[in-house]
Coordinates of C-alpha atoms in Angstrom, one line a residue:
M1 CA -24.8 -65.2 12.9
E2 CA -24.5 -67.2 16.1
T3 CA -21.2 -65.6 17.1
A4 CA -22.5 -62.0 16.7
F5 CA -25.6 -63.0 18.7
N6 CA -23.5 -64.4 21.5
V7 CA -21.3 -61.3 21.6
L8 CA -24.4 -59.1 21.8
M9 CA -25.8 -61.2 24.7
V10 CA -22.4 -61.1 26.5
I11 CA -22.3 -57.2 26.1
L12 CA -25.9 -56.9 27.4
G13 CA -25.1 -59.3 30.3
M14 CA -22.1 -57.3 31.3
G15 CA -24.1 -54.0 31.2
F16 CA -26.9 -55.6 33.3
A17 CA -24.4 -57.0 35.8
G18 CA -22.6 -53.7 35.9
G19 CA -25.8 -51.8 36.6
I20 CA -26.6 -54.1 39.5
V21 CA -23.1 -53.8 40.9
F22 CA -23.3 -50.0 40.6
S23 CA -26.6 -49.8 42.3
V24 CA -25.6 -52.0 45.2
F25 CA -22.4 -49.9 45.7
R26 CA -24.6 -46.8 45.6
F27 CA -27.0 -48.1 48.2
R28 CA -24.2 -49.2 50.4
G29 CA -22.7 -45.7 50.8
G30 CA -20.7 -46.1 47.6
R31 CA -20.4 -42.3 47.4
E32 CA -16.9 -42.7 49.0
I33 CA -16.0 -45.5 46.6
I34 CA -17.2 -43.9 43.4
P35 CA -17.0 -40.2 44.0
S36 CA -16.6 -39.2 40.3
F37 CA -20.1 -40.2 39.2
R38 CA -21.9 -37.9 41.7
P39 CA -21.3 -34.2 42.3
P40 CA -19.7 -33.5 45.7
H41 CA -22.4 -30.9 46.8
N42 CA -24.3 -33.9 48.4
M43 CA -21.7 -34.2 51.2
D44 CA -22.1 -31.5 53.8

């Protein structure tokens, strides 16, 4: 039981950290870094 709970917590933590990193990249002009997530019609 403990190992499954630890794995679940690790997965949740990784997803949370990934969301923070992605939002930071998006706020810092990450449109050039990650162009596949957003449609290119935003760049004039």
